[in-house]
Amino acid sequence: MSWCTRTLPSFFLVRSIPQDPGGFRRDFRGLALRTHPSDGPPGRLLAICLAAASGFWGLTVLRHALRQSNSFDLGLFDQWVWLISRGLALVSSQSADLPLLNDHGAWLLYGLAPLDALLPTVQWLLAL
């Protein structure tokens, strides 16, 4: 056994990966590896992520319905989305000295503007 195999963890070692007759490649421990990058994440993982995102969005909507959301920030961003969707000047009536693009990440509001033009509701902002 060489010095390298005694001191380094196994994931640093480069070994050939043989292919068995079933089409699976196996690592040095005999575990099957994915060979096609187009397989993507498993469906169960996507379902868990969607369920978690929907659950958190539902809790946010409930918090807003119970009047526990921050009204100044929400009103400011809602007005900016409304102004963008109408093609108006990006000057807020709440804070004229605070331009839209000075706020970090506010460029994401341009993606919400078409949705707000179809259905003007603050729920689009709560989904972010």
PDB file of C-alpha atoms in Angstrom:
ATOM      1  CA  MET A   1       0.000   0.000   0.000  1.00  0.00           C
ATOM      2  CA  SER A   2       1.499   3.315  -1.018  1.00  0.00           C
ATOM      3  CA  TRP A   3       1.671   6.500   1.030  1.00  0.00           C
ATOM      4  CA  CYS A   4      -1.054   8.094  -1.085  1.00  0.00           C
ATOM      5  CA  THR A   5      -3.639   5.409  -0.438  1.00  0.00           C
ATOM      6  CA  ARG A   6      -2.938   5.376   3.298  1.00  0.00           C
ATOM      7  CA  THR A   7      -3.175   9.139   3.936  1.00  0.00           C
ATOM      8  CA  LEU A   8      -5.657  10.585   1.448  1.00  0.00           C
ATOM      9  CA  PRO A   9      -9.418  10.044   1.628  1.00  0.00           C
ATOM     10  CA  SER A  10     -10.868   7.776  -1.002  1.00  0.00           C
ATOM     11  CA  PHE A  11     -12.532  10.548  -3.018  1.00  0.00           C
ATOM     12  CA  PHE A  12      -9.099  11.977  -3.929  1.00  0.00           C
ATOM     13  CA  LEU A  13      -8.003   8.740  -5.540  1.00  0.00           C
ATOM     14  CA  VAL A  14      -8.370   8.310  -9.276  1.00  0.00           C
ATOM     15  CA  ARG A  15      -9.211   4.779 -10.281  1.00  0.00           C
ATOM     16  CA  SER A  16     -10.621   3.272 -13.396  1.00  0.00           C
ATOM     17  CA  ILE A  17     -14.346   2.664 -13.299  1.00  0.00           C
ATOM     18  CA  PRO A  18     -15.248  -0.636 -14.959  1.00  0.00           C
ATOM     19  CA  GLN A  19     -18.580  -1.081 -16.666  1.00  0.00           C
ATOM     20  CA  ASP A  20     -20.594  -4.165 -15.857  1.00  0.00           C
ATOM     21  CA  PRO A  21     -22.876  -5.980 -18.340  1.00  0.00           C
ATOM     22  CA  GLY A  22     -25.974  -4.176 -16.986  1.00  0.00           C
ATOM     23  CA  GLY A  23     -24.726  -0.852 -18.318  1.00  0.00           C
ATOM     24  CA  PHE A  24     -23.989   0.649 -14.902  1.00  0.00           C
ATOM     25  CA  ARG A  25     -20.611   1.976 -14.004  1.00  0.00           C
ATOM     26  CA  ARG A  26     -19.485   1.112 -10.522  1.00  0.00           C
ATOM     27  CA  ASP A  27     -17.083   2.945  -8.277  1.00  0.00           C
ATOM     28  CA  PHE A  28     -14.250   1.238  -6.411  1.00  0.00           C
ATOM     29  CA  ARG A  29     -16.660   0.218  -3.621  1.00  0.00           C
ATOM     30  CA  GLY A  30     -18.990  -1.512  -6.067  1.00  0.00           C
ATOM     31  CA  LEU A  31     -21.769   1.092  -5.875  1.00  0.00           C
ATOM     32  CA  ALA A  32     -23.651   1.909  -9.062  1.00  0.00           C
ATOM     33  CA  LEU A  33     -23.023   5.357 -10.529  1.00  0.00           C
ATOM     34  CA  ARG A  34     -25.183   7.408 -12.837  1.00  0.00           C
ATOM     35  CA  THR A  35     -23.749   7.526 -16.307  1.00  0.00           C
ATOM     36  CA  HIS A  36     -26.228   9.827 -18.051  1.00  0.00           C
ATOM     37  CA  PRO A  37     -26.214  13.493 -16.998  1.00  0.00           C
ATOM     38  CA  SER A  38     -29.578  13.904 -18.733  1.00  0.00           C
ATOM     39  CA  ASP A  39     -31.250  11.828 -16.016  1.00  0.00           C
ATOM     40  CA  GLY A  40     -31.654  14.992 -13.926  1.00  0.00           C
ATOM     41  CA  PRO A  41     -32.762  15.049 -10.325  1.00  0.00           C
ATOM     42  CA  PRO A  42     -35.178  12.365  -9.243  1.00  0.00           C
ATOM     43  CA  GLY A  43     -38.874  13.144  -9.323  1.00  0.00           C
ATOM     44  CA  ARG A  44     -39.221  12.680  -5.592  1.00  0.00           C
ATOM     45  CA  LEU A  45     -36.666  15.427  -4.940  1.00  0.00           C
ATOM     46  CA  LEU A  46     -38.526  17.819  -7.235  1.00  0.00           C
ATOM     47  CA  ALA A  47     -41.816  16.993  -5.527  1.00  0.00           C
ATOM     48  CA  ILE A  48     -40.306  17.661  -2.092  1.00  0.00           C
ATOM     49  CA  CYS A  49     -38.875  20.996  -3.258  1.00  0.00           C
ATOM     50  CA  LEU A  50     -42.202  22.072  -4.769  1.00  0.00           C
ATOM     51  CA  ALA A  51     -44.082  21.025  -1.643  1.00  0.00           C
ATOM     52  CA  ALA A  52     -41.681  22.965   0.590  1.00  0.00           C
ATOM     53  CA  ALA A  53     -41.878  26.074  -1.607  1.00  0.00           C
ATOM     54  CA  SER A  54     -45.680  25.888  -1.688  1.00  0.00           C
ATOM     55  CA  GLY A  55     -45.817  25.434   2.078  1.00  0.00           C
ATOM     56  CA  PHE A  56     -43.597  28.441   2.744  1.00  0.00           C
ATOM     57  CA  TRP A  57     -45.595  30.548   0.278  1.00  0.00           C
ATOM     58  CA  GLY A  58     -48.804  29.497   2.044  1.00  0.00           C
ATOM     59  CA  LEU A  59     -47.351  30.529   5.405  1.00  0.00           C
ATOM     60  CA  THR A  60     -46.339  33.882   3.923  1.00  0.00           C
ATOM     61  CA  VAL A  61     -49.839  34.457   2.551  1.00  0.00           C
ATOM     62  CA  LEU A  62     -51.310  33.550   5.942  1.00  0.00           C
ATOM     63  CA  ARG A  63     -48.948  35.960   7.674  1.00  0.00           C
ATOM     64  CA  HIS A  64     -49.977  38.715   5.242  1.00  0.00           C
ATOM     65  CA  ALA A  65     -53.681  37.939   5.759  1.00  0.00           C
ATOM     66  CA  LEU A  66     -53.182  38.245   9.530  1.00  0.00           C
ATOM     67  CA  ARG A  67     -51.653  41.711   8.972  1.00  0.00           C
ATOM     68  CA  GLN A  68     -48.198  40.617  10.118  1.00  0.00           C
ATOM     69  CA  SER A  69     -46.276  41.566   6.949  1.00  0.00           C
ATOM     70  CA  ASN A  70     -44.072  44.653   6.728  1.00  0.00           C
ATOM     71  CA  SER A  71     -46.328  47.179   5.041  1.00  0.00           C
ATOM     72  CA  PHE A  72     -43.740  49.820   4.095  1.00  0.00           C
ATOM     73  CA  ASP A  73     -41.434  47.518   2.133  1.00  0.00           C
ATOM     74  CA  LEU A  74     -44.306  45.570   0.625  1.00  0.00           C
ATOM     75  CA  GLY A  75     -46.067  48.769  -0.439  1.00  0.00           C
ATOM     76  CA  LEU A  76     -42.883  50.215  -1.890  1.00  0.00           C
ATOM     77  CA  PHE A  77     -42.109  47.138  -3.984  1.00  0.00           C
ATOM     78  CA  ASP A  78     -45.749  46.728  -5.013  1.00  0.00           C
ATOM     79  CA  GLN A  79     -45.795  50.318  -6.260  1.00  0.00           C
ATOM     80  CA  TRP A  80     -42.556  49.782  -8.167  1.00  0.00           C
ATOM     81  CA  VAL A  81     -43.940  46.673  -9.872  1.00  0.00           C
ATOM     82  CA  TRP A  82     -47.122  48.588 -10.718  1.00  0.00           C
ATOM     83  CA  LEU A  83     -45.094  51.486 -12.193  1.00  0.00           C
ATOM     84  CA  ILE A  84     -42.941  49.101 -14.257  1.00  0.00           C
ATOM     85  CA  SER A  85     -45.983  47.225 -15.582  1.00  0.00           C
ATOM     86  CA  ARG A  86     -47.561  50.517 -16.715  1.00  0.00           C
ATOM     87  CA  GLY A  87     -44.344  51.899 -18.221  1.00  0.00           C
ATOM     88  CA  LEU A  88     -44.307  54.932 -15.904  1.00  0.00           C
ATOM     89  CA  ALA A  89     -41.384  56.722 -14.255  1.00  0.00           C
ATOM     90  CA  LEU A  90     -39.822  54.732 -11.444  1.00  0.00           C
ATOM     91  CA  VAL A  91     -40.297  57.337  -8.726  1.00  0.00           C
ATOM     92  CA  SER A  92     -42.109  56.135  -5.638  1.00  0.00           C
ATOM     93  CA  SER A  93     -44.570  58.403  -3.860  1.00  0.00           C
ATOM     94  CA  GLN A  94     -43.480  56.903  -0.540  1.00  0.00           C
ATOM     95  CA  SER A  95     -39.830  57.702  -0.937  1.00  0.00           C
ATOM     96  CA  ALA A  96     -38.904  59.990  -3.829  1.00  0.00           C
ATOM     97  CA  ASP A  97     -35.203  59.941  -2.954  1.00  0.00           C
ATOM     98  CA  LEU A  98     -34.987  56.132  -3.243  1.00  0.00           C
ATOM     99  CA  PRO A  99     -34.679  55.104  -6.908  1.00  0.00           C
ATOM    100  CA  LEU A 100     -35.665  51.591  -7.884  1.00  0.00           C
ATOM    101  CA  LEU A 101     -32.333  50.348  -9.156  1.00  0.00           C
ATOM    102  CA  ASN A 102     -30.423  51.479  -6.054  1.00  0.00           C
ATOM    103  CA  ASP A 103     -31.981  48.593  -4.172  1.00  0.00           C
ATOM    104  CA  HIS A 104     -30.092  45.322  -4.606  1.00  0.00           C
ATOM    105  CA  GLY A 105     -32.046  42.677  -6.462  1.00  0.00           C
ATOM    106  CA  ALA A 106     -34.753  45.126  -7.538  1.00  0.00           C
ATOM    107  CA  TRP A 107     -34.103  44.246 -11.172  1.00  0.00           C
ATOM    108  CA  LEU A 108     -36.093  41.060 -10.444  1.00  0.00           C
ATOM    109  CA  LEU A 109     -39.194  43.248 -10.334  1.00  0.00           C
ATOM    110  CA  TYR A 110     -38.992  43.613 -14.113  1.00  0.00           C
ATOM    111  CA  GLY A 111     -39.804  39.900 -14.356  1.00  0.00           C
ATOM    112  CA  LEU A 112     -42.899  40.351 -12.181  1.00  0.00           C
ATOM    113  CA  ALA A 113     -44.247  43.305 -14.160  1.00  0.00           C
ATOM    114  CA  PRO A 114     -45.949  41.227 -16.913  1.00  0.00           C
ATOM    115  CA  LEU A 115     -47.599  39.046 -14.264  1.00  0.00           C
ATOM    116  CA  ASP A 116     -48.776  42.126 -12.392  1.00  0.00           C
ATOM    117  CA  ALA A 117     -50.221  43.545 -15.612  1.00  0.00           C
ATOM    118  CA  LEU A 118     -52.340  40.380 -16.002  1.00  0.00           C
ATOM    119  CA  LEU A 119     -53.398  40.049 -12.365  1.00  0.00           C
ATOM    120  CA  PRO A 120     -52.455  42.988 -10.122  1.00  0.00           C
ATOM    121  CA  THR A 121     -51.988  41.494  -6.672  1.00  0.00           C
ATOM    122  CA  VAL A 122     -49.338  41.618  -3.993  1.00  0.00           C
ATOM    123  CA  GLN A 123     -49.231  37.792  -3.961  1.00  0.00           C
ATOM    124  CA  TRP A 124     -46.606  37.873  -6.739  1.00  0.00           C
ATOM    125  CA  LEU A 125     -44.231  39.644  -4.373  1.00  0.00           C
ATOM    126  CA  LEU A 126     -45.030  37.274  -1.541  1.00  0.00           C
ATOM    127  CA  ALA A 127     -44.075  34.343  -3.775  1.00  0.00           C
ATOM    128  CA  LEU A 128     -40.541  35.716  -4.046  1.00  0.00           C
TER     129      LEU A 128
END
